[in-house]
Tab-separated table of C-alpha atoms in Angstrom:
chain	number	residue	atom	x	y	z
A	108	MET	CA	17.274	18.489	10.093
A	109	SER	CA	18.369	21.081	7.419
A	110	THR	CA	17.013	21.189	3.622
A	111	THR	CA	20.230	23.149	2.457
A	112	SER	CA	22.482	20.675	1.939
A	113	LEU	CA	20.304	18.366	0.098
A	114	PRO	CA	21.099	18.425	-3.877
A	115	ALA	CA	19.979	20.708	-6.816
A	116	PRO	CA	17.254	19.089	-9.132
A	117	ASP	CA	18.150	21.333	-11.674
A	118	ARG	CA	20.845	19.353	-13.766
A	119	SER	CA	19.102	15.876	-12.850
A	120	PRO	CA	18.664	14.775	-16.797
A	121	ARG	CA	22.667	14.681	-17.118
A	122	LEU	CA	22.410	12.084	-13.728
A	123	ARG	CA	19.823	10.278	-15.211
A	124	GLU	CA	21.216	9.762	-18.521
A	125	ALA	CA	24.371	8.810	-16.400
A	126	LEU	CA	23.125	6.098	-14.455
A	127	LEU	CA	20.882	4.407	-17.027
A	128	ALA	CA	23.904	4.186	-19.121
A	129	ALA	CA	25.672	2.531	-16.565
A	130	SER	CA	22.177	-0.206	-16.290
A	131	PHE	CA	21.928	1.562	-12.434
A	132	THR	CA	18.266	0.011	-12.863
A	133	ALA	CA	16.014	-2.520	-10.839
A	134	ASP	CA	17.063	-5.226	-13.998
A	135	GLY	CA	20.697	-4.065	-14.027
A	136	LEU	CA	20.934	-4.821	-10.284
A	137	LEU	CA	19.626	-8.011	-10.275
A	138	ASP	CA	21.483	-9.056	-12.922
A	139	LEU	CA	24.983	-7.033	-11.469
A	140	LEU	CA	24.147	-9.023	-8.119
A	141	GLY	CA	22.439	-11.627	-8.674
A	142	ALA	CA	18.919	-12.812	-6.898
A	143	PRO	CA	20.778	-14.063	-3.438
A	144	ALA	CA	22.535	-10.845	-3.317
A	145	TYR	CA	19.737	-8.762	-4.425
A	146	ALA	CA	17.302	-10.251	-1.518
A	147	ALA	CA	20.035	-9.981	0.964
A	148	LEU	CA	19.725	-6.632	0.228
A	149	ALA	CA	16.265	-5.899	0.624
A	150	ARG	CA	16.811	-7.783	4.207
A	151	SER	CA	19.422	-4.989	4.983
A	152	GLU	CA	22.250	-7.243	4.582
A	153	THR	CA	25.345	-5.943	2.673
A	154	VAL	CA	28.621	-8.387	2.506
A	155	PRO	CA	26.953	-9.914	-0.514
A	156	ALA	CA	26.096	-7.175	-2.532
A	157	LEU	CA	29.386	-5.788	-1.238
A	158	ARG	CA	31.131	-9.277	-2.815
A	159	ALA	CA	29.167	-8.615	-5.874
A	160	THR	CA	30.636	-5.216	-6.606
A	161	ARG	CA	34.269	-5.573	-6.584
A	162	GLY	CA	35.335	-4.852	-9.762
A	163	ASP	CA	35.721	-0.932	-11.830
A	164	ALA	CA	32.746	-0.743	-13.830
A	165	PRO	CA	30.416	1.467	-13.692
A	166	LEU	CA	27.703	-0.074	-12.382
A	167	ASP	CA	29.697	-1.385	-9.555
A	168	THR	CA	30.648	1.959	-8.402
A	169	LEU	CA	27.131	3.494	-8.245
A	170	VAL	CA	26.328	1.062	-6.470
A	171	ARG	CA	28.720	1.174	-3.857
A	172	LEU	CA	28.539	4.820	-3.900
A	173	PHE	CA	24.606	5.018	-3.527
A	174	LEU	CA	22.973	2.151	-2.800
A	175	LEU	CA	25.704	0.211	-0.223
A	176	GLN	CA	26.820	4.023	0.712
A	177	ARG	CA	30.439	3.283	0.587
A	178	PRO	CA	33.515	5.596	-0.218
A	179	VAL	CA	34.282	4.888	-3.861
A	180	PRO	CA	37.719	6.224	-5.276
A	181	TYR	CA	37.700	9.732	-7.386
A	182	GLU	CA	38.692	8.562	-10.423
A	183	ARG	CA	35.683	5.617	-10.727
A	184	ALA	CA	33.455	7.786	-9.745
A	185	ARG	CA	34.410	10.338	-12.800
A	186	THR	CA	34.191	7.518	-15.509
A	187	ALA	CA	30.445	6.413	-13.952
A	188	LEU	CA	29.182	10.074	-13.167
A	189	PRO	CA	28.701	13.779	-14.907
A	190	LEU	CA	31.410	14.276	-11.550
A	191	ALA	CA	31.368	17.916	-11.137
A	192	GLU	CA	27.815	18.681	-11.804
A	193	CYS	CA	26.994	16.387	-9.269
A	194	VAL	CA	29.393	17.797	-7.156
A	195	GLU	CA	28.390	21.319	-7.490
A	196	ASP	CA	24.921	20.623	-7.092
A	197	GLY	CA	25.025	18.223	-4.178
A	198	TRP	CA	24.538	14.549	-5.080
A	199	VAL	CA	28.345	13.719	-3.563
A	200	VAL	CA	30.422	15.036	-2.144
A	201	GLN	CA	34.599	14.465	-2.648
A	202	GLU	CA	36.889	14.205	0.168
A	203	GLY	CA	40.580	13.777	-0.459
A	204	ASP	CA	40.934	11.264	-3.279
A	205	GLU	CA	37.465	9.568	-2.493
A	206	VAL	CA	34.215	10.815	-3.017
A	207	ARG	CA	30.440	9.686	-1.203
A	208	ALA	CA	27.008	10.225	-1.629
A	209	THR	CA	25.659	12.744	0.056
A	210	VAL	CA	21.799	10.830	-0.531
A	211	ASP	CA	20.620	7.638	-0.953
A	212	VAL	CA	19.649	7.155	-4.739
A	213	ARG	CA	17.784	3.681	-5.400
A	214	PRO	CA	16.733	2.152	-8.670
A	215	TYR	CA	13.040	1.563	-8.348
A	216	SER	CA	11.069	-0.419	-11.696
A	217	GLY	CA	7.470	2.228	-12.831
A	218	PRO	CA	4.385	-0.248	-13.399
A	219	GLU	CA	4.900	-0.272	-17.434
A	220	GLY	CA	8.911	-1.207	-16.498
A	221	GLN	CA	9.924	2.577	-16.492
A	222	ASP	CA	13.072	3.271	-14.801
A	223	TRP	CA	12.783	5.380	-12.077
A	224	PHE	CA	14.861	6.598	-8.902
A	225	ILE	CA	13.838	7.072	-5.727
A	226	VAL	CA	16.268	9.679	-3.818
A	227	SER	CA	15.695	9.693	-0.171
A	228	ASP	CA	18.647	10.502	3.404
A	229	LEU	CA	21.264	7.702	3.586
A	230	GLY	CA	20.994	5.016	5.460
A	231	CYS	CA	16.791	5.311	5.612
A	232	ALA	CA	16.273	3.441	2.629
A	233	VAL	CA	14.215	0.224	3.834
A	234	GLY	CA	16.035	-2.426	2.789
A	235	GLY	CA	19.123	-0.609	2.585
A	236	ALA	CA	22.720	0.027	3.532
A	237	GLY	CA	21.897	1.403	6.974
A	238	GLY	CA	18.399	-0.613	7.826
A	239	ILE	CA	15.332	1.055	9.033
A	240	GLY	CA	14.828	3.638	11.519
A	241	SER	CA	16.921	6.853	12.802
A	242	HIS	CA	16.971	8.843	15.741
A	243	GLU	CA	16.876	11.671	13.478
A	244	GLU	CA	13.793	13.344	13.595
A	245	GLY	CA	13.329	14.894	10.350
A	246	VAL	CA	14.414	11.887	8.128
A	247	VAL	CA	12.680	10.884	5.330
A	248	LEU	CA	12.824	7.294	3.945
A	249	GLY	CA	12.863	5.973	0.846
A	250	VAL	CA	11.065	2.779	-0.664
A	251	GLY	CA	8.734	0.160	2.061
A	252	GLY	CA	6.745	-2.662	2.304
A	253	ALA	CA	4.093	0.010	3.119
A	254	SER	CA	4.939	2.989	-0.003
A	255	THR	CA	4.694	-0.325	-2.569
A	256	THR	CA	1.703	-1.919	-1.023
A	257	LEU	CA	-0.377	1.840	-0.909
A	258	ALA	CA	0.737	1.934	-4.589
A	259	GLY	CA	-0.290	-1.218	-5.542
A	260	ILE	CA	-4.068	-0.702	-4.049
A	261	THR	CA	-4.683	2.656	-5.577
A	262	VAL	CA	-6.768	2.875	-8.668
A	263	ARG	CA	-4.845	4.225	-11.717
A	264	THR	CA	-7.732	5.649	-13.767
A	265	PRO	CA	-7.143	8.634	-15.192
A	266	VAL	CA	-8.025	11.637	-13.096
A	267	ALA	CA	-7.795	15.535	-13.822
A	268	SER	CA	-5.821	16.097	-10.112
A	269	ALA	CA	-4.411	14.002	-7.231
A	270	LEU	CA	-3.037	14.477	-3.940
A	271	ASP	CA	-0.217	12.237	-2.648
A	272	LEU	CA	-0.830	13.665	1.088
A	273	GLY	CA	2.195	13.417	3.690
A	274	THR	CA	4.695	12.770	0.019
A	275	GLY	CA	7.817	11.743	1.520
A	276	SER	CA	10.012	10.771	-0.678
A	277	GLY	CA	7.240	11.136	-3.340
A	278	ILE	CA	7.070	7.380	-4.613
A	279	GLN	CA	3.126	7.890	-4.513
A	280	ALA	CA	3.521	11.031	-6.355
A	281	LEU	CA	5.541	9.501	-8.874
A	282	HIS	CA	2.943	6.912	-9.357
A	283	ALA	CA	0.463	9.091	-9.940
A	284	SER	CA	2.463	11.701	-12.247
A	285	GLN	CA	1.425	8.747	-15.241
A	286	HIS	CA	-2.287	9.399	-14.880
A	287	ALA	CA	-2.884	12.113	-13.207
A	288	THR	CA	-3.225	15.088	-15.484
A	289	ARG	CA	-1.831	17.275	-11.826
A	290	VAL	CA	-0.408	16.278	-8.638
A	291	THR	CA	0.178	17.955	-5.562
A	292	ALA	CA	2.497	16.882	-2.862
A	293	THR	CA	1.944	17.844	0.733
A	294	ASP	CA	4.425	16.844	3.929
A	295	LEU	CA	4.811	18.420	7.220
A	296	ASN	CA	8.227	17.768	6.936
A	297	PRO	CA	10.288	20.303	4.386
A	298	ARG	CA	12.464	17.543	3.593
A	299	ALA	CA	10.403	16.047	2.331
A	300	LEU	CA	9.190	18.299	-0.080
A	301	VAL	CA	12.907	18.343	-1.311
A	302	PHE	CA	13.422	14.668	-1.430
A	303	THR	CA	10.057	14.621	-3.778
A	304	ARG	CA	11.344	16.842	-5.981
A	305	LEU	CA	14.378	15.078	-6.449
A	306	THR	CA	12.794	11.762	-7.145
A	307	LEU	CA	10.130	13.534	-9.531
A	308	ALA	CA	13.119	15.107	-11.365
A	309	LEU	CA	15.536	12.235	-10.770
A	310	SER	CA	12.996	10.071	-13.125
A	311	GLY	CA	11.830	11.823	-15.454
A	312	ALA	CA	8.401	12.855	-14.581
A	313	THR	CA	6.710	15.686	-14.625
A	314	PRO	CA	6.968	18.506	-11.481
A	315	ALA	CA	4.470	18.447	-9.026
A	316	ASP	CA	2.908	21.062	-7.078
A	317	LEU	CA	4.483	20.761	-3.831
A	318	ARG	CA	2.924	22.415	-0.581
A	319	GLU	CA	4.707	22.372	3.303
A	320	GLY	CA	1.474	21.855	6.050
A	321	SER	CA	-0.310	19.314	8.126
A	322	LEU	CA	-3.265	16.939	6.879
A	323	PHE	CA	-5.113	18.885	4.706
A	324	GLU	CA	-4.017	22.162	5.384
A	325	PRO	CA	-1.920	23.026	2.802
A	326	VAL	CA	-4.196	22.355	0.127
A	327	GLY	CA	-7.622	24.471	2.173
A	328	SER	CA	-10.956	23.544	0.271
A	329	ASP	CA	-9.303	22.366	-3.130
A	330	THR	CA	-10.634	18.725	-4.208
A	331	TYR	CA	-9.278	15.894	-5.833
A	332	ASP	CA	-10.421	12.770	-8.472
A	333	LEU	CA	-7.567	10.976	-6.128
A	334	ILE	CA	-5.951	11.444	-2.794
A	335	VAL	CA	-3.440	8.546	-1.667
A	336	SER	CA	-1.911	8.952	1.844
A	337	ASN	CA	1.074	7.059	3.791
A	338	PRO	CA	0.661	8.737	6.849
A	339	PRO	CA	2.909	8.920	9.790
A	340	PHE	CA	0.566	6.570	12.039
A	341	VAL	CA	2.150	4.387	14.249
A	342	ILE	CA	0.078	4.717	17.675
A	343	SER	CA	2.957	5.756	19.592
A	344	PRO	CA	3.901	7.858	22.800
A	345	GLY	CA	4.208	11.006	21.642
A	346	ALA	CA	5.524	12.147	18.382
A	347	ARG	CA	9.447	11.505	18.487
A	348	LEU	CA	9.813	10.757	14.752
A	349	THR	CA	8.030	12.679	12.164
A	350	TYR	CA	7.957	10.042	9.273
A	351	ARG	CA	6.252	7.700	11.656
A	352	ASP	CA	4.552	8.645	14.850
A	353	GLY	CA	1.431	11.278	14.079
A	354	GLY	CA	1.743	13.303	16.805
A	355	MET	CA	-1.922	12.798	17.770
A	356	GLY	CA	-3.594	10.167	20.423
A	357	GLY	CA	-4.662	6.711	19.644
A	358	ASP	CA	-4.718	6.329	16.206
A	359	ASP	CA	-6.828	9.983	16.191
A	360	LEU	CA	-3.918	10.877	13.362
A	361	CYS	CA	-5.727	8.417	10.767
A	362	ARG	CA	-9.247	9.110	11.958
A	363	THR	CA	-9.279	12.364	11.081
A	364	LEU	CA	-7.751	11.773	7.847
A	365	VAL	CA	-10.131	9.760	6.692
A	366	GLN	CA	-12.776	11.670	8.049
A	367	GLN	CA	-12.147	15.011	6.368
A	368	ALA	CA	-11.194	13.104	2.803
A	369	GLY	CA	-14.997	12.816	2.208
A	370	ASP	CA	-14.839	16.582	1.798
A	371	ARG	CA	-12.193	16.952	-0.464
A	372	LEU	CA	-12.949	14.074	-2.781
A	373	ASN	CA	-15.304	14.955	-6.239
A	374	ASP	CA	-17.862	12.925	-7.073
A	375	GLY	CA	-16.445	9.244	-8.367
A	376	GLY	CA	-13.454	9.903	-6.895
A	377	TYR	CA	-11.046	7.979	-4.744
A	378	ALA	CA	-9.009	8.450	-1.354
A	379	HIS	CA	-6.551	5.280	-0.478
A	380	PHE	CA	-4.823	5.305	2.879
A	381	LEU	CA	-2.394	2.705	4.890
A	382	ALA	CA	-3.526	2.953	8.476
A	383	ASN	CA	-3.120	1.364	12.483
A	384	TRP	CA	-6.459	1.281	14.425
A	385	GLN	CA	-6.839	0.689	18.346
A	386	HIS	CA	-8.720	-2.861	19.696
A	387	VAL	CA	-10.315	-1.366	22.745
A	388	ASP	CA	-11.891	-3.548	25.396
A	389	GLY	CA	-15.677	-3.476	25.139
A	390	GLU	CA	-15.672	-2.011	21.225
A	391	GLU	CA	-15.424	-4.083	18.412
A	392	TRP	CA	-12.863	-2.987	16.260
A	393	PRO	CA	-15.410	-2.939	12.956
A	394	ASP	CA	-17.369	-0.237	14.364
A	395	ARG	CA	-14.875	1.487	15.727
A	396	LEU	CA	-13.680	2.118	11.494
A	397	ARG	CA	-17.951	2.631	10.951
A	398	SER	CA	-17.185	5.454	12.369
A	399	TRP	CA	-14.695	7.136	10.326
A	400	VAL	CA	-16.077	6.676	6.738
A	401	PRO	CA	-17.549	10.140	6.012
A	402	ARG	CA	-20.930	10.593	4.787
A	403	GLY	CA	-20.928	10.485	1.067
A	404	CYS	CA	-18.204	8.143	0.913
A	405	ASP	CA	-18.483	4.317	0.177
A	406	ALA	CA	-15.430	2.185	2.042
A	407	TRP	CA	-14.030	-0.817	1.535
A	408	ILE	CA	-11.466	-1.540	5.067
A	409	VAL	CA	-9.359	-4.813	4.920
A	410	GLN	CA	-7.394	-5.490	8.040
A	411	ARG	CA	-4.082	-7.266	6.943
A	412	GLU	CA	-2.797	-7.585	10.554
A	413	MET	CA	-3.446	-7.580	13.917
A	414	GLN	CA	-0.170	-7.463	16.846
A	415	ASP	CA	-0.941	-7.131	20.630
A	416	ILE	CA	0.787	-3.909	22.456
A	417	THR	CA	3.718	-5.621	23.485
A	418	GLN	CA	4.555	-7.201	19.559
A	419	TYR	CA	3.464	-3.205	18.522
A	420	ALA	CA	6.085	-1.671	20.880
A	421	GLU	CA	8.462	-4.123	20.024
A	422	LEU	CA	8.281	-3.786	16.181
A	423	TRP	CA	8.561	-0.158	16.487
A	424	LEU	CA	11.405	0.308	19.022
A	425	ARG	CA	13.055	-1.942	16.797
A	426	ASP	CA	12.104	0.069	13.732
A	427	SER	CA	14.126	3.385	15.454
A	428	GLY	CA	17.001	1.512	17.027
A	429	ASP	CA	16.225	2.060	20.325
A	430	HIS	CA	16.849	-1.771	21.051
A	431	ARG	CA	20.445	-0.906	20.227
A	432	THR	CA	20.354	1.657	23.331
A	433	ASP	CA	21.134	1.081	26.933
A	434	PRO	CA	19.186	-0.926	28.597
A	435	ALA	CA	17.117	1.668	30.880
A	436	GLN	CA	16.448	3.938	28.138
A	437	TYR	CA	15.216	1.035	26.262
A	438	ALA	CA	13.017	-0.089	29.370
A	439	ALA	CA	11.588	2.797	30.126
A	440	ARG	CA	10.349	3.782	26.156
A	441	TYR	CA	8.795	0.387	26.434
A	442	ASP	CA	7.440	1.305	29.487
A	443	ALA	CA	5.864	3.924	28.393
A	444	TRP	CA	4.342	2.641	25.013
A	445	LEU	CA	2.507	0.426	27.638
A	446	ASP	CA	1.999	3.069	29.865
A	447	GLU	CA	-0.429	4.642	26.235
A	448	PHE	CA	-1.875	1.864	25.640
A	449	GLU	CA	-3.350	1.452	29.262
A	450	ALA	CA	-4.474	4.771	29.659
A	451	ARG	CA	-6.848	3.906	26.604
A	452	LYS	CA	-7.640	0.352	27.779
A	453	THR	CA	-6.294	-0.568	23.627
A	454	LYS	CA	-5.484	-4.131	23.777
A	455	GLY	CA	-3.772	-4.662	20.299
A	456	VAL	CA	-3.682	-2.559	17.084
A	457	GLY	CA	-4.862	-3.043	13.610
A	458	PHE	CA	-2.717	-2.374	10.420
A	459	GLY	CA	-4.416	-2.587	7.024
A	460	TRP	CA	-5.546	-0.540	3.793
A	461	ILE	CA	-8.831	1.700	3.562
A	462	THR	CA	-10.209	2.758	0.223
A	463	LEU	CA	-12.710	5.609	0.071
A	464	ARG	CA	-15.298	5.840	-2.986
A	465	LYS	CA	-17.001	9.585	-2.940
A	466	SER	CA	-20.344	8.427	-4.736
A	467	ALA	CA	-24.048	10.128	-4.678
A	468	SER	CA	-25.425	7.166	-3.646
A	469	ALA	CA	-23.600	6.368	-0.859
A	470	VAL	CA	-25.258	9.516	0.858
A	471	GLU	CA	-28.316	7.244	1.846
A	472	ASN	CA	-27.584	3.670	1.468
A	473	PRO	CA	-23.325	3.868	1.584
A	474	SER	CA	-21.556	0.411	1.311
A	475	ILE	CA	-19.620	-0.146	3.954
A	476	VAL	CA	-17.484	-4.057	3.679
A	477	ILE	CA	-14.842	-4.058	6.977
A	478	GLU	CA	-13.050	-7.303	6.553
A	479	GLU	CA	-9.845	-8.999	8.094
A	480	TRP	CA	-7.841	-10.295	5.167
A	481	PRO	CA	-4.360	-11.553	6.241
A	482	HIS	CA	-3.766	-14.350	3.207
A	483	PRO	CA	-1.515	-13.235	0.452
A	484	VAL	CA	-2.883	-11.495	-2.146
A	485	GLU	CA	-1.610	-10.682	-5.791
A	486	GLN	CA	-0.273	-7.556	-6.353
A	487	PRO	CA	-1.019	-4.592	-8.290
A	488	LEU	CA	-4.959	-5.078	-6.546
A	489	GLY	CA	-6.308	-1.533	-8.032
A	490	GLU	CA	-8.229	-3.327	-10.638
A	491	ALA	CA	-9.361	-5.470	-7.926
A	492	VAL	CA	-10.440	-2.544	-5.625
A	493	GLU	CA	-12.131	-0.350	-8.471
A	494	ALA	CA	-14.289	-4.124	-9.408
A	495	HIS	CA	-15.049	-4.289	-5.426
A	496	PHE	CA	-17.018	-1.316	-5.796
A	497	ALA	CA	-18.307	-1.296	-9.187
A	498	ARG	CA	-20.081	-4.905	-7.658
A	499	GLN	CA	-21.387	-2.951	-4.245
A	500	ASP	CA	-23.097	-0.715	-6.647
A	501	TYR	CA	-24.475	-3.927	-9.096
A	502	LEU	CA	-25.449	-5.008	-5.471
A	503	ARG	CA	-27.158	-2.008	-4.498
A	504	THR	CA	-29.207	-1.605	-7.083
A	505	HIS	CA	-30.297	-5.017	-8.069
A	506	ASP	CA	-33.087	-6.585	-5.556
A	507	ASP	CA	-33.526	-10.346	-5.002
A	508	ALA	CA	-36.183	-10.271	-8.109
A	509	ALA	CA	-33.869	-8.032	-10.455
A	510	LEU	CA	-31.031	-10.744	-9.341
A	511	LEU	CA	-33.141	-14.231	-10.129
A	512	ALA	CA	-33.374	-12.166	-13.364
A	513	ASP	CA	-29.964	-11.610	-14.344
A	514	HIS	CA	-27.376	-13.530	-16.242
A	515	PHE	CA	-23.646	-14.388	-14.555
A	516	THR	CA	-20.401	-15.491	-16.031
A	517	LEU	CA	-18.380	-17.310	-13.666
A	518	ALA	CA	-14.685	-15.015	-12.820
A	519	PRO	CA	-11.641	-15.918	-14.557
A	520	GLU	CA	-9.467	-18.292	-12.276
A	521	VAL	CA	-11.967	-19.204	-10.647
A	522	MET	CA	-11.357	-23.202	-9.227
A	523	GLN	CA	-12.999	-25.861	-7.510
A	524	GLU	CA	-11.678	-27.682	-4.903
A	525	GLN	CA	-13.898	-30.613	-3.419
A	526	VAL	CA	-12.710	-31.889	0.099
A	527	GLY	CA	-13.304	-34.950	1.784
A	528	LEU	CA	-12.216	-38.621	2.764
A	529	PRO	CA	-10.480	-40.610	-0.034
A	530	GLY	CA	-12.920	-42.754	-1.570
A	531	ALA	CA	-16.257	-41.000	0.055
A	532	GLU	CA	-19.127	-41.049	-2.198
A	533	ASP	CA	-19.445	-37.085	-1.635
A	534	PRO	CA	-17.604	-34.062	-0.785
A	535	GLU	CA	-18.087	-33.196	2.639
A	536	HIS	CA	-17.648	-29.529	1.334
A	537	VAL	CA	-16.803	-27.532	-1.790
A	538	VAL	CA	-14.753	-24.613	-1.889
A	539	LEU	CA	-14.463	-22.086	-4.372
A	540	ARG	CA	-10.683	-20.840	-4.826
A	541	GLN	CA	-9.779	-17.698	-6.535
A	542	ASN	CA	-6.136	-17.407	-8.018
A	543	ARG	CA	-6.035	-13.568	-8.649
A	544	GLY	CA	-6.341	-10.779	-6.896
A	545	MET	CA	-7.384	-11.133	-3.176
A	546	ARG	CA	-6.783	-14.733	-3.832
A	547	ARG	CA	-10.555	-15.299	-1.819
A	548	ALA	CA	-11.730	-18.686	-0.869
A	549	THR	CA	-15.084	-19.501	0.184
A	550	LYS	CA	-17.322	-22.814	0.913
A	551	VAL	CA	-20.382	-23.354	-1.490
A	552	ASP	CA	-22.722	-26.609	-1.092
A	553	ALA	CA	-23.805	-28.190	-3.172
A	554	VAL	CA	-26.476	-25.579	-5.191
A	555	GLY	CA	-24.155	-23.005	-4.849
A	556	ALA	CA	-21.570	-24.999	-6.464
A	557	GLY	CA	-23.938	-26.290	-9.397
A	558	PHE	CA	-25.087	-22.872	-10.214
A	559	ALA	CA	-21.388	-21.199	-10.285
A	560	GLY	CA	-20.375	-23.901	-12.607
A	561	VAL	CA	-23.084	-23.296	-15.681
A	562	CYS	CA	-22.820	-19.613	-15.190
A	563	ASP	CA	-22.001	-18.778	-18.726
A	564	GLY	CA	-24.262	-15.819	-19.438
A	565	THR	CA	-26.946	-17.604	-21.564
A	566	LEU	CA	-29.349	-18.309	-18.759
A	567	PRO	CA	-30.919	-16.371	-16.152
A	568	ALA	CA	-30.733	-17.048	-12.929
A	569	GLY	CA	-33.829	-18.565	-12.161
A	570	ARG	CA	-33.485	-20.498	-14.817
A	571	ILE	CA	-31.011	-22.356	-13.401
A	572	LEU	CA	-31.852	-22.758	-10.139
A	573	ASP	CA	-35.168	-24.542	-11.351
A	574	ALA	CA	-33.115	-26.718	-13.224
A	575	ILE	CA	-31.113	-27.329	-9.795
A	576	ALA	CA	-34.492	-27.993	-8.363
A	577	GLN	CA	-35.627	-30.514	-10.658
A	578	LEU	CA	-32.343	-32.414	-10.512
A	579	MET	CA	-32.635	-32.559	-6.310
A	580	ASN	CA	-35.791	-33.200	-6.485
A	581	GLU	CA	-36.181	-29.768	-4.544
A	582	ASP	CA	-39.207	-27.255	-4.215
A	583	PRO	CA	-38.179	-24.333	-7.026
A	584	VAL	CA	-40.081	-21.489	-4.854
A	585	LEU	CA	-38.369	-22.628	-1.690
A	586	LEU	CA	-34.725	-22.790	-3.885
A	587	ARG	CA	-35.160	-19.162	-5.369
A	588	ASP	CA	-36.342	-17.806	-1.893
A	589	ARG	CA	-33.326	-18.981	-0.327
A	590	THR	CA	-30.567	-19.028	-3.055
A	591	PRO	CA	-30.202	-14.642	-3.484
A	592	GLN	CA	-28.166	-14.083	-0.605
A	593	ALA	CA	-25.388	-16.935	-1.931
A	594	ILE	CA	-25.376	-15.414	-5.028
A	595	ARG	CA	-25.097	-11.958	-3.439
A	596	LEU	CA	-21.461	-13.381	-1.619
A	597	LEU	CA	-20.149	-14.273	-4.564
A	598	VAL	CA	-21.022	-11.800	-6.199
A	599	GLY	CA	-19.549	-9.571	-3.766
A	600	GLU	CA	-16.155	-11.503	-3.608
A	601	GLY	CA	-15.823	-11.563	-6.971
A	602	PHE	CA	-16.839	-15.158	-7.606
A	603	LEU	CA	-19.619	-14.227	-9.830
A	604	GLU	CA	-20.172	-11.289	-12.162
A	605	PRO	CA	-23.433	-10.396	-14.110
A	606	ALA	CA	-22.842	-11.036	-17.378
A	607	GLY	CA	-22.938	-7.438	-18.513
A	608	GLN	CA	-20.270	-6.319	-16.793
A	609	ALA	CA	-17.543	-9.617	-17.364
């Protein structure tokens, strides 16, 4: 698909001023549409939003033009936009006495309430008027659940350099521009680089260094403090759709991306990826992912979902609209997906997050945590991700004796639940539950519950255990021997914090 018909960003400030003046923002949309119509629009249902925008105010016009992608009368468009400039620059086209949009412009609220705009192809913004998917190979999608998930799990400390690999419509580069001195954005699709430039310009952000090419090829040997990527991770037969299909066999694209990231990270830098991975007969999926982690990096890998091969094929056939094509063609494509999986002995596909951190300590003693966590979490998780690696550093440098000599505090928002039959003298088990971040829950015995309950940073762990042993008539030496493992679990999962780090 050509880039010549796309808008020019040169006079974006004037367009941005008009959008803001009309309250064409995330908050403005919610006020205009109301919660039900706003939620329906996210489900690709446009009728409620059409009903809510029957007025002639500038905001009604802009919603119909850019979100619902309906033609609007020329005179109404002229009252809402610097229309001559927008036509000249290619944001809209005039057709008789009507005007229609050439791109999807979607309000997006930044982490500190900034009014941003994500620019993408018509009908390809996830949750947009056209819904998900397209038969066009080079389309550029807008904001979707995957992109917002990646933005939420990214560590947002100030850095000198950031790389958005596979930038798409530029949402990750936009986030990075708020805390990185220099942002580089790459994509194999030249249209994506144009859309990223439009997104940054219309959002009033600093321009990025845009480079065309695949994987790390466009950046050569450059290194970064932060790397983020929502790559085309779909495991499919062939590479029909650039925005989603990796073009390598199986999960090789995600594996290659993760393995090569280690050499592109500066010491202490983070790399965040969304990825799919195969569940192969005769192989444990955590072992497969552990082999991806590059030397010199710690890793935290979270599988959020696993689908069998039929569910997976159907999901992505619907994404591309193949379920609405000729039944014989749909069946043939479905067959091709199953043939691909059968050839690779794939029984399912996992989806999740992969975070790497470059660390000198990881060269000889890496921390690699791989877990399945399909439960709800509280976004944004960037601070929780950073805290996870800080805890791994602590555990790596503290043996059991040092652990028992240290002081701990119970993490904020941790609650205790007692589970058992009504009227029973003692609970069957006790659960500690987090109400923030990963929202974990873990069973603990009476010692663990008692220990966590009195951790306020004043007494060392060993002294607390000695007191518990006396109360429970246990041997204090044996209790000190068997409890450090439980303390490590509670620290590692964020229920307890070393007093010096709390």
